[in-house]
Short mmCIF file of N, CA and C in Angstrom, two decimals:
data_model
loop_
_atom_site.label_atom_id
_atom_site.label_comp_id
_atom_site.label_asym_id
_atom_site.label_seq_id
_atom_site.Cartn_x
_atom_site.Cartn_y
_atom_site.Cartn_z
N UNK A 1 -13.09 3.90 -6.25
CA UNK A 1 -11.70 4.10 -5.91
C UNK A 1 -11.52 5.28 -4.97
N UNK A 2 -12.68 6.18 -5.07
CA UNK A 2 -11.92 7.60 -4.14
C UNK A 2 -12.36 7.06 -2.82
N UNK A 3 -13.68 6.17 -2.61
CA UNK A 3 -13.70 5.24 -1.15
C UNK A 3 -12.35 5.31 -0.88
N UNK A 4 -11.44 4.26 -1.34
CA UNK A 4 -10.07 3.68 -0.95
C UNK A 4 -9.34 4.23 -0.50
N UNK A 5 -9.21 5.31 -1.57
CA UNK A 5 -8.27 6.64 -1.16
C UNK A 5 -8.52 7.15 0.12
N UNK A 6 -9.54 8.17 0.01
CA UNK A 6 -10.39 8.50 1.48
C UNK A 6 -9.77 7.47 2.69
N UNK A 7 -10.03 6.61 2.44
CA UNK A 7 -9.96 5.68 3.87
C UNK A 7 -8.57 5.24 3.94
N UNK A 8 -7.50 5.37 3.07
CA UNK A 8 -5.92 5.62 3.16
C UNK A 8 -5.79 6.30 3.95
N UNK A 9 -6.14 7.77 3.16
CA UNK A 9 -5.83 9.05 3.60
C UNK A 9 -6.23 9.22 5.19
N UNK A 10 -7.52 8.88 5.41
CA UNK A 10 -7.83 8.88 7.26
C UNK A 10 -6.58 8.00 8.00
N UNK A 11 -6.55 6.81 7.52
CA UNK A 11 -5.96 5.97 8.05
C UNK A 11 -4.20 6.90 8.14
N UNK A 12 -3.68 7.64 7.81
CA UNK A 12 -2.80 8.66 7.85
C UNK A 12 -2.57 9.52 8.55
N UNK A 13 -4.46 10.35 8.59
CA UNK A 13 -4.43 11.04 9.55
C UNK A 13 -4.55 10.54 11.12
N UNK A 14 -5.01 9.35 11.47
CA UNK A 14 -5.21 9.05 12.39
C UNK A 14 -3.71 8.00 12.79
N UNK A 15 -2.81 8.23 12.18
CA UNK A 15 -1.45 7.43 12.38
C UNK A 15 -0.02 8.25 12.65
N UNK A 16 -1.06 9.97 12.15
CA UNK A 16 0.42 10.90 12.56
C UNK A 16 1.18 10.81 10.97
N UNK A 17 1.06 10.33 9.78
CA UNK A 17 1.65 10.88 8.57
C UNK A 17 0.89 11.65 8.23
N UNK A 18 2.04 12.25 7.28
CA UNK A 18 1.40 13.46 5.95
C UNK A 18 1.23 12.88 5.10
N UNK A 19 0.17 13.97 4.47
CA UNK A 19 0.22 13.27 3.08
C UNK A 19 0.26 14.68 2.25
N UNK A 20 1.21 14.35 1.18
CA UNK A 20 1.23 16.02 0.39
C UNK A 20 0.38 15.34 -0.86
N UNK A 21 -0.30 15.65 -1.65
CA UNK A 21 -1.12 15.16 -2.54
C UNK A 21 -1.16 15.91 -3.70
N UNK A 22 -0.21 15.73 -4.79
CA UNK A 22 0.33 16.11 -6.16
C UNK A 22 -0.12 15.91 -7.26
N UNK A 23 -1.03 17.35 -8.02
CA UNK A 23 -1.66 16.49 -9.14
C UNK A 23 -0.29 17.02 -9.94
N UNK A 24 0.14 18.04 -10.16
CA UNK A 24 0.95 18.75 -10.76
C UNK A 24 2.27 17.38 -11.22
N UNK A 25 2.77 16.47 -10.69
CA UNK A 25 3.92 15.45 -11.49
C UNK A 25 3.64 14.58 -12.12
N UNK A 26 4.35 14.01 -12.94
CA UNK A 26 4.38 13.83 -14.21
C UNK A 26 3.36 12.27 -14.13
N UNK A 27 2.48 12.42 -14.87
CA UNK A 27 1.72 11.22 -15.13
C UNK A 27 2.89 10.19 -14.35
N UNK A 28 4.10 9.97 -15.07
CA UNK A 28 4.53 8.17 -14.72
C UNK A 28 5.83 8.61 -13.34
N UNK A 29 5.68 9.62 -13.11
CA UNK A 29 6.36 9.84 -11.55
C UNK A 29 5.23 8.97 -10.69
N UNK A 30 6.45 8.38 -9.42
CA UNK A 30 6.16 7.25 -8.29
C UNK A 30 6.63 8.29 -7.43
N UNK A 31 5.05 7.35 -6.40
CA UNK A 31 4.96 8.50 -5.03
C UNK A 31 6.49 8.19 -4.50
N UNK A 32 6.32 8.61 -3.27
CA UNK A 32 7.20 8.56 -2.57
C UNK A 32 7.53 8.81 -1.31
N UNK A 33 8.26 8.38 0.13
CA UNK A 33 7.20 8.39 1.55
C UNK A 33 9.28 8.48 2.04
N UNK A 34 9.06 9.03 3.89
CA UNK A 34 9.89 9.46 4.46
C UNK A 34 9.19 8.81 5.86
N UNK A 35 10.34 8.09 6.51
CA UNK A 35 9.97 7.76 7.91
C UNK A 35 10.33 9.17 9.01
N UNK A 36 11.08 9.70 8.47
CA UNK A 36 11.22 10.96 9.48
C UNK A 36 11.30 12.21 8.50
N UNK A 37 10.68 13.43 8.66
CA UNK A 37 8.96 13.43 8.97
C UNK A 37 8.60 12.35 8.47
N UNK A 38 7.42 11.38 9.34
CA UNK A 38 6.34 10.51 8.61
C UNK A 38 5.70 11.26 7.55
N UNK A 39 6.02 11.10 6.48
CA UNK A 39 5.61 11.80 4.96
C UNK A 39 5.59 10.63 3.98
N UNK A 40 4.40 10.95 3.06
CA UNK A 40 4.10 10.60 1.89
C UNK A 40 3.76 11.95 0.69
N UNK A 41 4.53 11.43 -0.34
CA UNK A 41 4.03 12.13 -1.63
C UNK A 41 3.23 11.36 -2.75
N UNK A 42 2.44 12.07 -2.69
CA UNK A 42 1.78 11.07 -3.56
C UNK A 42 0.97 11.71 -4.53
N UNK A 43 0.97 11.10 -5.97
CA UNK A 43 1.11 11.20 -7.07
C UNK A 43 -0.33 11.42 -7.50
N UNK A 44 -1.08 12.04 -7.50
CA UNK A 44 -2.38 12.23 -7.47
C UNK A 44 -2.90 12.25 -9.17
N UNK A 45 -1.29 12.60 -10.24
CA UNK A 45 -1.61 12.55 -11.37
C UNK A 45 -1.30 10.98 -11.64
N UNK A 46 -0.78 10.16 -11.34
CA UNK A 46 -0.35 9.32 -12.14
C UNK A 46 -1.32 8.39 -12.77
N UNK A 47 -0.48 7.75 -13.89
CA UNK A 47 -1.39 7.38 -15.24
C UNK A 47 -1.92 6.16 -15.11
N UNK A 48 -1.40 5.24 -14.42
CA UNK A 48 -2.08 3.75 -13.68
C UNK A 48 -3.59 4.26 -12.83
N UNK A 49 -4.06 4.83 -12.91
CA UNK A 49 -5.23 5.10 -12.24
C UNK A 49 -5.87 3.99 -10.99
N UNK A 50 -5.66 2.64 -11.60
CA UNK A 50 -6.14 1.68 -10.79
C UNK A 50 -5.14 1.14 -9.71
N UNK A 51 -4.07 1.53 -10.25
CA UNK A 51 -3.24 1.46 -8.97
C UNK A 51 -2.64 2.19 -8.22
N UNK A 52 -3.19 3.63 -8.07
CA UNK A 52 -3.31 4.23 -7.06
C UNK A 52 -3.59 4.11 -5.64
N UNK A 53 -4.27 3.26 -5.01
CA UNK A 53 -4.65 2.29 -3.66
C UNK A 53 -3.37 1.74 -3.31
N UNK A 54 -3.21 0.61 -4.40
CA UNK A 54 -2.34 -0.20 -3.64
C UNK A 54 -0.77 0.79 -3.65
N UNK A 55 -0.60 1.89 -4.49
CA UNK A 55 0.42 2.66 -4.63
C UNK A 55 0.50 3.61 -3.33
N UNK A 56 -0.62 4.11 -2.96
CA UNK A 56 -0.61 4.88 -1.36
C UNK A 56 -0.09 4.14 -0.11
N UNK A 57 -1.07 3.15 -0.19
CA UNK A 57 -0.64 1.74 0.65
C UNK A 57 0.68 1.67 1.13
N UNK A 58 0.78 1.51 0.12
CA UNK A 58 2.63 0.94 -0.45
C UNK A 58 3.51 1.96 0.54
N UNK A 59 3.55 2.94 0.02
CA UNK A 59 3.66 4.17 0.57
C UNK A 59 3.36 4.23 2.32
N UNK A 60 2.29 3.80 2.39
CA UNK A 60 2.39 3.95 4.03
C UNK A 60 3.12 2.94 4.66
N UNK A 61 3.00 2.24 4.08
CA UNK A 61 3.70 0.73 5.10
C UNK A 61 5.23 1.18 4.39
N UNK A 62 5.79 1.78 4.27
CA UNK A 62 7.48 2.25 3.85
C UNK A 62 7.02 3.03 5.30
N UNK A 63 6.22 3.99 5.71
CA UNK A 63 6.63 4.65 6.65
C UNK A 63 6.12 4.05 8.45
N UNK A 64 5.32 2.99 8.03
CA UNK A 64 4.95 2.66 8.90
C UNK A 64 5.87 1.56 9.46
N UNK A 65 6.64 0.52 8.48
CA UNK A 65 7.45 -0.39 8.91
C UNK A 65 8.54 0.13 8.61
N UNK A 66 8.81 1.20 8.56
CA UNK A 66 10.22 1.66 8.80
C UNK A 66 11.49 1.33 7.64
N UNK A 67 10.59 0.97 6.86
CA UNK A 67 11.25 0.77 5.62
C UNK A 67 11.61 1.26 4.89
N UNK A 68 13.24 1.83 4.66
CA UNK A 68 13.28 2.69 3.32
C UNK A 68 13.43 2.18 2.31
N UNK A 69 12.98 3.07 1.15
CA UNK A 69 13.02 2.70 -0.08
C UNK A 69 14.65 2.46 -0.36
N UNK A 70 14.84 1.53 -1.69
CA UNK A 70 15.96 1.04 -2.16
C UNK A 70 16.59 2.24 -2.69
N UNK A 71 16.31 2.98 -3.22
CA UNK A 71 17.00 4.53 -3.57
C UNK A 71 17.20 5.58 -2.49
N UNK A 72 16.80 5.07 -1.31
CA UNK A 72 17.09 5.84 -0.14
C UNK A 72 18.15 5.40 0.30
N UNK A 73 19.18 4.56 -0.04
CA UNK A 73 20.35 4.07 0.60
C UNK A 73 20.00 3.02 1.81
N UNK A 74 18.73 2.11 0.98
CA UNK A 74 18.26 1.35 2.35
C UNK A 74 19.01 0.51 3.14
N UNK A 75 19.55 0.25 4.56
CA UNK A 75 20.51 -0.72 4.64
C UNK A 75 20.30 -2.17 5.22
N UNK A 76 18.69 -2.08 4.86
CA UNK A 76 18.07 -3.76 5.06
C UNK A 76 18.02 -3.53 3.46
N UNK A 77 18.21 -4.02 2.64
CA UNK A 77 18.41 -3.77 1.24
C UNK A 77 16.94 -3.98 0.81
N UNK A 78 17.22 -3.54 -0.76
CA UNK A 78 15.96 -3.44 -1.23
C UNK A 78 14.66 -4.37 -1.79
N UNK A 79 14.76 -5.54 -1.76
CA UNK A 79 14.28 -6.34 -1.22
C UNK A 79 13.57 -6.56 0.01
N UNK A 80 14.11 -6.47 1.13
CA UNK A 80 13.24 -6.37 2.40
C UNK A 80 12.45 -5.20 2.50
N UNK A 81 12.82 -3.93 2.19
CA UNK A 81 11.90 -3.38 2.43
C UNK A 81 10.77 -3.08 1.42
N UNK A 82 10.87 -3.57 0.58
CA UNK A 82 9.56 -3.82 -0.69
C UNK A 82 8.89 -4.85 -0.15
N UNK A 83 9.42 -5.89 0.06
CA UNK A 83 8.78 -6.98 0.55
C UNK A 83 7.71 -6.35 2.15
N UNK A 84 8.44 -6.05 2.68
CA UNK A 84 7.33 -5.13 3.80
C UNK A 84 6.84 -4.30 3.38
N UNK A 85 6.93 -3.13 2.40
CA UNK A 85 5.94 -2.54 2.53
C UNK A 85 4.55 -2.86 1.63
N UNK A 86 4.62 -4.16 0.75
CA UNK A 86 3.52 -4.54 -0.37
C UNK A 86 3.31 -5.19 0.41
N UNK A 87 3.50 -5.91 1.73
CA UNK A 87 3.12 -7.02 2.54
C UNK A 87 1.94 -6.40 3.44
N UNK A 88 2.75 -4.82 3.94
CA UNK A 88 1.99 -4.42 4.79
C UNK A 88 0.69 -3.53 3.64
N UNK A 89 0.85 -3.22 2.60
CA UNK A 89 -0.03 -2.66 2.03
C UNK A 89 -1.03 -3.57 1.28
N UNK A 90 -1.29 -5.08 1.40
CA UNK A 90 -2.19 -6.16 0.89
C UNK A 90 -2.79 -6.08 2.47
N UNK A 91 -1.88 -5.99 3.52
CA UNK A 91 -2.95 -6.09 4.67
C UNK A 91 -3.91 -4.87 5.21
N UNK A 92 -3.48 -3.96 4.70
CA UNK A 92 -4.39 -3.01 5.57
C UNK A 92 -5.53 -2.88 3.97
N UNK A 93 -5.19 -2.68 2.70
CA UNK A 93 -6.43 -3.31 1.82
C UNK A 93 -7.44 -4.40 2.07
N UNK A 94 -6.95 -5.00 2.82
CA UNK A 94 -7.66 -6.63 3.14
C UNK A 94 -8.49 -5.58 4.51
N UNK A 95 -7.99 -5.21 5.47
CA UNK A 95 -8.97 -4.36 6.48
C UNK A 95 -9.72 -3.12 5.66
N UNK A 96 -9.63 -2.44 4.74
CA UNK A 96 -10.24 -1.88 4.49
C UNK A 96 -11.61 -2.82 3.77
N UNK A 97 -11.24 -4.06 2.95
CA UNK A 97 -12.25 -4.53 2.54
C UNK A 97 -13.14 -5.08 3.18
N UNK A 98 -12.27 -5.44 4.65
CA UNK A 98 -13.47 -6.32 5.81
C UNK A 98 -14.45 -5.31 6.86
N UNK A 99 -13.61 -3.93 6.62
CA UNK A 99 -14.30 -2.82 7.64
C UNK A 99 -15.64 -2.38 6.67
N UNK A 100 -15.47 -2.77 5.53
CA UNK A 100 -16.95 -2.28 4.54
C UNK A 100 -17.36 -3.35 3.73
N UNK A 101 -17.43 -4.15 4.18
CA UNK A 101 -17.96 -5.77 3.48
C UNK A 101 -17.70 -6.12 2.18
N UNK A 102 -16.66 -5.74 2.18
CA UNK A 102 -16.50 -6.24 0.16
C UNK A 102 -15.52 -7.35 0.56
N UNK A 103 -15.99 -8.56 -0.60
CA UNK A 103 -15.71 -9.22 -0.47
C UNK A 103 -15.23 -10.42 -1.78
N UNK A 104 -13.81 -11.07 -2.07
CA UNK A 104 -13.41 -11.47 -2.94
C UNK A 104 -13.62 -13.00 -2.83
N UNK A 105 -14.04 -13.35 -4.27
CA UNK A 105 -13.83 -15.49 -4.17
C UNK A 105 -12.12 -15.57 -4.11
N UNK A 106 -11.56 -15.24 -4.58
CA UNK A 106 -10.19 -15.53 -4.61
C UNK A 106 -9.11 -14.21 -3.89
N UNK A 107 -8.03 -14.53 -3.75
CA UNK A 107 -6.96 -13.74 -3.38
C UNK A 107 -6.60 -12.94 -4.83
N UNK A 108 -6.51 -13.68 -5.44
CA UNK A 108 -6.24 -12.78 -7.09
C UNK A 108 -7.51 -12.13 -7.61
N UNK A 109 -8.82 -12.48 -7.19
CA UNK A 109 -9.52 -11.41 -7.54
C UNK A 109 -9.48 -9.76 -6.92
N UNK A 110 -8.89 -10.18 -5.52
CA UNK A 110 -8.41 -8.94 -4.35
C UNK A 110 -7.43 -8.11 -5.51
N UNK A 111 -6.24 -9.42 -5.69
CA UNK A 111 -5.63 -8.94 -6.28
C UNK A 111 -5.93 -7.97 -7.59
N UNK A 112 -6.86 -8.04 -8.62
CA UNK A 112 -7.20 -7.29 -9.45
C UNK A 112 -7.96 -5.99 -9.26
N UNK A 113 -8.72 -6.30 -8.34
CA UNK A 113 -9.64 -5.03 -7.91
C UNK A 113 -8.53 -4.12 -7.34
N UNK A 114 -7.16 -4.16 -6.72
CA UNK A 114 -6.38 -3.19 -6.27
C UNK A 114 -5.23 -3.09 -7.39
N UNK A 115 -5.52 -4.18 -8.47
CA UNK A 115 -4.55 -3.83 -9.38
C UNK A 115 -2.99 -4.07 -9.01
N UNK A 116 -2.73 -4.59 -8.04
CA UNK A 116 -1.36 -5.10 -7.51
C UNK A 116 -1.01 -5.87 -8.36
N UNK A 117 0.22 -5.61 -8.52
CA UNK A 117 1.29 -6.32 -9.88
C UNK A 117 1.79 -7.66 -9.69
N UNK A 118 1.17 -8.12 -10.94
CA UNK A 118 1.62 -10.08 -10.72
C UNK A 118 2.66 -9.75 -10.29
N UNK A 119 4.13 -9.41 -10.73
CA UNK A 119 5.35 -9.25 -9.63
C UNK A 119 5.44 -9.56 -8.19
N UNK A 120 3.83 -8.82 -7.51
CA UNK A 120 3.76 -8.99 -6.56
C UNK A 120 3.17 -10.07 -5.84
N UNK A 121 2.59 -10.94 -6.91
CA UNK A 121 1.40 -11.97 -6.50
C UNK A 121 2.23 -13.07 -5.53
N UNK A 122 3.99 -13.25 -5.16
CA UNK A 122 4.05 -14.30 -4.44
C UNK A 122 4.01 -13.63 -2.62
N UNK A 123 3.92 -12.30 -2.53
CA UNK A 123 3.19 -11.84 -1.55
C UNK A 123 2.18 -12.12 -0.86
N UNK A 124 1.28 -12.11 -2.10
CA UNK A 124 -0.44 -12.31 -1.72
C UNK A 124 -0.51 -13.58 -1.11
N UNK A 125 0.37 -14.39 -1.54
CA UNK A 125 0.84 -16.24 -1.46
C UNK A 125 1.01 -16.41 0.00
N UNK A 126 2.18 -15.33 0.55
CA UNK A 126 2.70 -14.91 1.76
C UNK A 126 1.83 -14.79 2.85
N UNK A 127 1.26 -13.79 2.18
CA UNK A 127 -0.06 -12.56 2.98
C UNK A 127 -1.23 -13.53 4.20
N UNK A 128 -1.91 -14.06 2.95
CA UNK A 128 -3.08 -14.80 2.83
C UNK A 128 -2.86 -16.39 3.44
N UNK A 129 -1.74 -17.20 3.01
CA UNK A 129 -1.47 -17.93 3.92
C UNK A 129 -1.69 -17.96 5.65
N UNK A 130 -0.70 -16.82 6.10
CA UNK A 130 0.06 -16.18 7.12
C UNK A 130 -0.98 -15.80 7.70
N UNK A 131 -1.74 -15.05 7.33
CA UNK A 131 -2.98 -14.18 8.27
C UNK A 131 -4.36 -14.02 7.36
N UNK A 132 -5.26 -15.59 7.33
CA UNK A 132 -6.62 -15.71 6.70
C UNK A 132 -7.52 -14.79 7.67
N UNK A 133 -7.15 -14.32 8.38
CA UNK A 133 -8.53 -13.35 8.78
C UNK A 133 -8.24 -11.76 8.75
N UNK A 134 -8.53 -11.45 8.27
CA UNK A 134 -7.94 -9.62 7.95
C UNK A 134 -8.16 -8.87 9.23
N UNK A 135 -9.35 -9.38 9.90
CA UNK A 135 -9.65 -8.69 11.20
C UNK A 135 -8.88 -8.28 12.17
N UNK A 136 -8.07 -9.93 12.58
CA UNK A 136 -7.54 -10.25 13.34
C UNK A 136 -6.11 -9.53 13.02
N UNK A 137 -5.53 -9.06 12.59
CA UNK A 137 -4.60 -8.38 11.98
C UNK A 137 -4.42 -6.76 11.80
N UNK A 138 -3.97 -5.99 12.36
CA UNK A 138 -4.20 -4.36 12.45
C UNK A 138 -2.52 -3.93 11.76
N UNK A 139 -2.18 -3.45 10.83
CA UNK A 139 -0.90 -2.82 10.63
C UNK A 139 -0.47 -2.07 11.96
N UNK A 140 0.63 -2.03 12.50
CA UNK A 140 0.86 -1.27 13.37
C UNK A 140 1.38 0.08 13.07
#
């Protein structure tokens, strides 16, 4: 898992966000990300351990697709921008898994190894349909 992280975290630095990195809040505190400053907070204590990846992720694609969170007064509502940013955070997991050869039989096994929430599984549905080659695909 600290692979994952690591290669978030570059993927950050090389995109122009921050990342402030918090062990100090509360086990079940959720990160949390800003399109202006490009900022992420992120939860370095929290108690899901395994979903930390797809929780950074998450986090970047809010700042990368311009998406605010639903408690930010989002005014593509909250819905769309969840929907983009778990959309955009299954795709750049899917490039991290193809830039270092790991490799899943199924979409739901992806899905388990990042621990992404059945909630989220009609995404993966989305995702994986939409764009079968991870390569070919770069988050912008």
């Amino acid at each position: 898992m600290d692979n994952v992280l690591q290669w978030l975290m570059n993927y950050c630095l090389d995109n122009d966000i921050g990342v402030v990195y918090k062990n100090d809040l509360p086990p079940t505190a959720p990160s949390d990300s800003w399109c202006n400053p490009k900022l992420v907070i992120f939860n370095g204590n929290y108690y899901k351990e395994n979903e930390k990846p797809f929780m950074l992720a998450h986090e970047i694609g809010h700042v990368i697709e311009g998406s605010p969170e639903f408690y930010h007064l989002a005014f593509l509502g909250r819905e769309k921008g969840e929907f983009s940013a778990n959309r955009f955070a299954i795709n750049l997991l899917r490039i991290y898994c193809s830039e270092n050869d790991i490799h899943y039989s199924s979409y739901y096994d992806f899905a388990k190894a990042f621990a992404i929430p059945k909630t989220q599984y009609y995404v993966l549905d989305f995702v994986f349909s939409s764009r079968p080659n991870p390569i070919s695909y770069r988050p912008q």
